[in-house]
Amino acid sequence: MKLRYTVILLLSVCTQLYSQYIISDEFENKIDSLIAIMTLEEKVGQMTQVSLEAITEEGRNRIVTEPIHLDLAKTRELILKYKVGSILNTGEAANSIDKWHEVITQLQDIALEESRLKIPIIYGIDAIHGANYTLNATLFPQSISLAASRNKELVRKSAEITALEMKASGIPWNFNPVLGLGREPYWPRFWETFGEDSYLASQFGYEYVLGIQGNDPSARTSGAACIKHYIGYSIPNNGQDRTPAWIPERKLRDLLLPPFAKGVEAGALTVMVNSSEINGIPVHSDYNLLTKVLKDELGFKGFVVSDWLDVKRLHTRDGIASTPKEAVKIAVMAGIDMSMVPLDVSFAVLLKELAEEGEVPISRIDDAVRRILRVKYIVGLFDNPYPDKSLIQEFSSEESAQFSRKAAQESIVLLKNEESILPLKNNLKILLTGPTANKLMYLNGGWSYVWQGNKEELYPQEKNTLYEALQLQYGNDNVEYVEGVTTNSIIDIDEAVKAAEKADVIIASLGEEPYCETPGNIKDLTLDEAQLKLIDELSKTGKPIVLVLYQGRPRLISKIVDKVDAVVLGMLPGLEGADATVDIISGKVNPSAKLPFTYPKYPAGNTTYDHKPIEAYEDVWSFPQWNFGYGLSYTSYSYENLEVSNADSINDTIKVSVEVSNTGDREGKEIVELYIRDVYGSVSRPVKQLKGFQKIDLKPGEKKTVNFILTPDQLSFHNRENIKTIEPGEFWIMIENLTQKIILN
Ligand code: BGC
């Protein structure tokens, strides 16, 4: 049998390069021979994933600053008796690189030296913004920030460094990227997404997968990516984590599926499933989505892993299965290949029983095992499952930290700058105030050393907080810090006001505590009262205020936005994020980021930029604080000569060009975005859809022509009958303030 797993690399809009992983006959034959001699126990064990806490002496009670120890008896029981094939997680807190080497080596020793078939363990981790479960790893801006940079190279390279640093710890599998869309600002995982737009998420997801996997996932510095959470997790109806979504087929296919399709096209080796339900069907039980759409239609050849506990939850939470055993049957038959059980081996025990009873056919189990073994081969585990010690030298290099700083510089969005108050000159007396100014955790958010990212003692203390970065730039004597408030309570606002009276300018650093998943649920999107009050009182001093926001989602600031002179949106810029913020504030760097989401103004009535005409009609749409794509610079740009050619028929590949000039006096990077509007359709069409973006450098006075190509596929959508089609008629091609109308036959 000859099986080819094709990866198409689309490196830029214009150039195409092709590459492929070839699953050789040799691999497939080896997998066949292995499956032929595997016992049922060995097979269901391969499909079982447990968490490290299940096999450490410390279990779930680790002191986060203390090292963990494997409970070897328990480890042997799980790997040798129950044949467990995969382990995840960090044991409650990040480990040193040496500890990782010790743990991974012990696990592989047991799997390879003591087990019958010597199948290596595949170890997986949430390396969400760098190898964040290894102490001192390079931490990048979170995805929501990277998306603001609109710089594909930053996404690709940050993923490459992440892969290198995971591999330096001996870990080949990353549970990232999140390819759900950030269209629901309450959702506590908003910041794990690349923002609200389907095209943007598709492009960045593609780059991220290639960054992790490279051309050869078995290479020394590459591994396996996991596109997640398939599908629909990010738009729960009530905004809270792990709550139901109702998603019509058209929305699913036009908006939510494309990033996953692109991730599969990039060759993503694994997929993790949405913990929640769509249209009343828990996705872990959805044969249509997992098998028919993902595996058959998209041609996904890797394996599907459940999310944490979610097979069991079909019984314990969703009431889809009346027993835990039925839950296993439903999940496996729907298309789950590996269960993140994660604290016991019940899945393996129950699946074995189901197979023996003929309730789950061996063919389904063999298919799952084949997919898992295939990934183990492709990432090179059969050749070398041990940590590569030589990689330690490349771990957490100064060069990687500098790259993270550059990524943060390009990710921070300047949203307001009245009377060009920024950049701030040297020799000013600065009052720094607010809760997020002097801890590294506020720059990083969740998935940082611990799940919730909230253990400041684990952060590398030599990195700068905003307070320290400002002192470095403006001098210790010129920067006074008065906290004023915590994120949700008043400490002493009077003290901050008194200090403000002596200062030339106030920098208020507000935002959110770090959080991740369900603990990050909120019931009110408005920034907390205490923080709003701080700005209220400070504004009475008449001193200019620069507002800096470190937060994972767009907390409402409409009550204070008119009281501040500048707004610098840091979101979660990572470990070098404070230095990057000061690079922007001081003008060392010209801001170049644009919002990857619509920043809401009001608690209700919010919508995304690609809303329907009816939402912008008369006064229905509650106008946002800032639009998707908004972001200021210290220079100015002008656009002219938007030209559209080869645009006659719906089958044409349309050429678009525009001239962009830097009309200010500073060099800058401008993000040029191409939008379309399909004016008349059998179903109502969005008022605007992003179809291309490029980031260009422009010197003062310089003009460049930027070219785009629009393919027929980019004009297509699911029509009234839910059939993917392009409908002839009027289209608008829009770049910045320019619009060209075309008619396609
Ligand atoms: C999250 C996943 C994550 C998994 C393993 C789950 O709670 O939803 O995104 O990969 O835990 O840590």
PDB file of C-alpha atoms in Angstrom, residues 144-145 148 150 182-183 185 190 194-197 200 413 415 551-554 569 571 594-600 608-609 626-630:
ATOM      1  CA  ILE A 144      -3.967  36.901  20.376  1.00  0.00           C
ATOM      2  CA  SER A 145      -0.990  39.259  20.515  1.00  0.00           C
ATOM      3  CA  ALA A 148      -2.057  41.647  16.023  1.00  0.00           C
ATOM      4  CA  ARG A 150      -0.028  40.321  11.164  1.00  0.00           C
ATOM      5  CA  GLY A 182     -11.915  34.690  19.194  1.00  0.00           C
ATOM      6  CA  ARG A 183     -15.403  35.982  18.441  1.00  0.00           C
ATOM      7  CA  PRO A 185     -14.912  38.290  24.192  1.00  0.00           C
ATOM      8  CA  PHE A 190     -10.062  34.256  23.910  1.00  0.00           C
ATOM      9  CA  PHE A 194      -5.522  34.196  16.667  1.00  0.00           C
ATOM     10  CA  GLY A 195      -8.539  36.486  16.879  1.00  0.00           C
ATOM     11  CA  GLU A 196     -11.968  36.696  15.328  1.00  0.00           C
ATOM     12  CA  ASP A 197     -11.216  36.285  11.658  1.00  0.00           C
ATOM     13  CA  LEU A 200      -6.290  35.287   9.779  1.00  0.00           C
ATOM     14  CA  VAL A 413      -1.397  47.960  19.468  1.00  0.00           C
ATOM     15  CA  LEU A 415      -5.183  52.545  20.063  1.00  0.00           C
ATOM     16  CA  GLN A 551      -5.333  41.461  29.581  1.00  0.00           C
ATOM     17  CA  GLY A 552      -6.459  38.307  27.802  1.00  0.00           C
ATOM     18  CA  ARG A 553      -9.683  39.717  26.366  1.00  0.00           C
ATOM     19  CA  PRO A 554     -11.026  43.170  25.537  1.00  0.00           C
ATOM     20  CA  LEU A 569      -2.879  47.618  24.237  1.00  0.00           C
ATOM     21  CA  MET A 571      -2.797  42.109  25.694  1.00  0.00           C
ATOM     22  CA  LYS A 594      -3.585  46.102  14.274  1.00  0.00           C
ATOM     23  CA  LEU A 595      -6.452  44.642  16.273  1.00  0.00           C
ATOM     24  CA  PRO A 596      -7.212  41.022  15.423  1.00  0.00           C
ATOM     25  CA  PHE A 597     -10.659  41.404  16.989  1.00  0.00           C
ATOM     26  CA  THR A 598     -13.361  44.017  17.347  1.00  0.00           C
ATOM     27  CA  TYR A 599     -12.856  45.839  20.655  1.00  0.00           C
ATOM     28  CA  PRO A 600     -16.365  46.216  22.114  1.00  0.00           C
ATOM     29  CA  THR A 608     -17.613  41.154  14.803  1.00  0.00           C
ATOM     30  CA  TYR A 609     -16.290  43.235  11.918  1.00  0.00           C
ATOM     31  CA  TRP A 626     -12.254  50.097  18.022  1.00  0.00           C
ATOM     32  CA  ASN A 627     -12.668  48.115  14.860  1.00  0.00           C
ATOM     33  CA  PHE A 628     -10.912  44.961  13.792  1.00  0.00           C
ATOM     34  CA  GLY A 629      -7.827  46.151  11.913  1.00  0.00           C
ATOM     35  CA  TYR A 630      -7.486  49.375  13.901  1.00  0.00           C
TER      36      TYR A 630
END
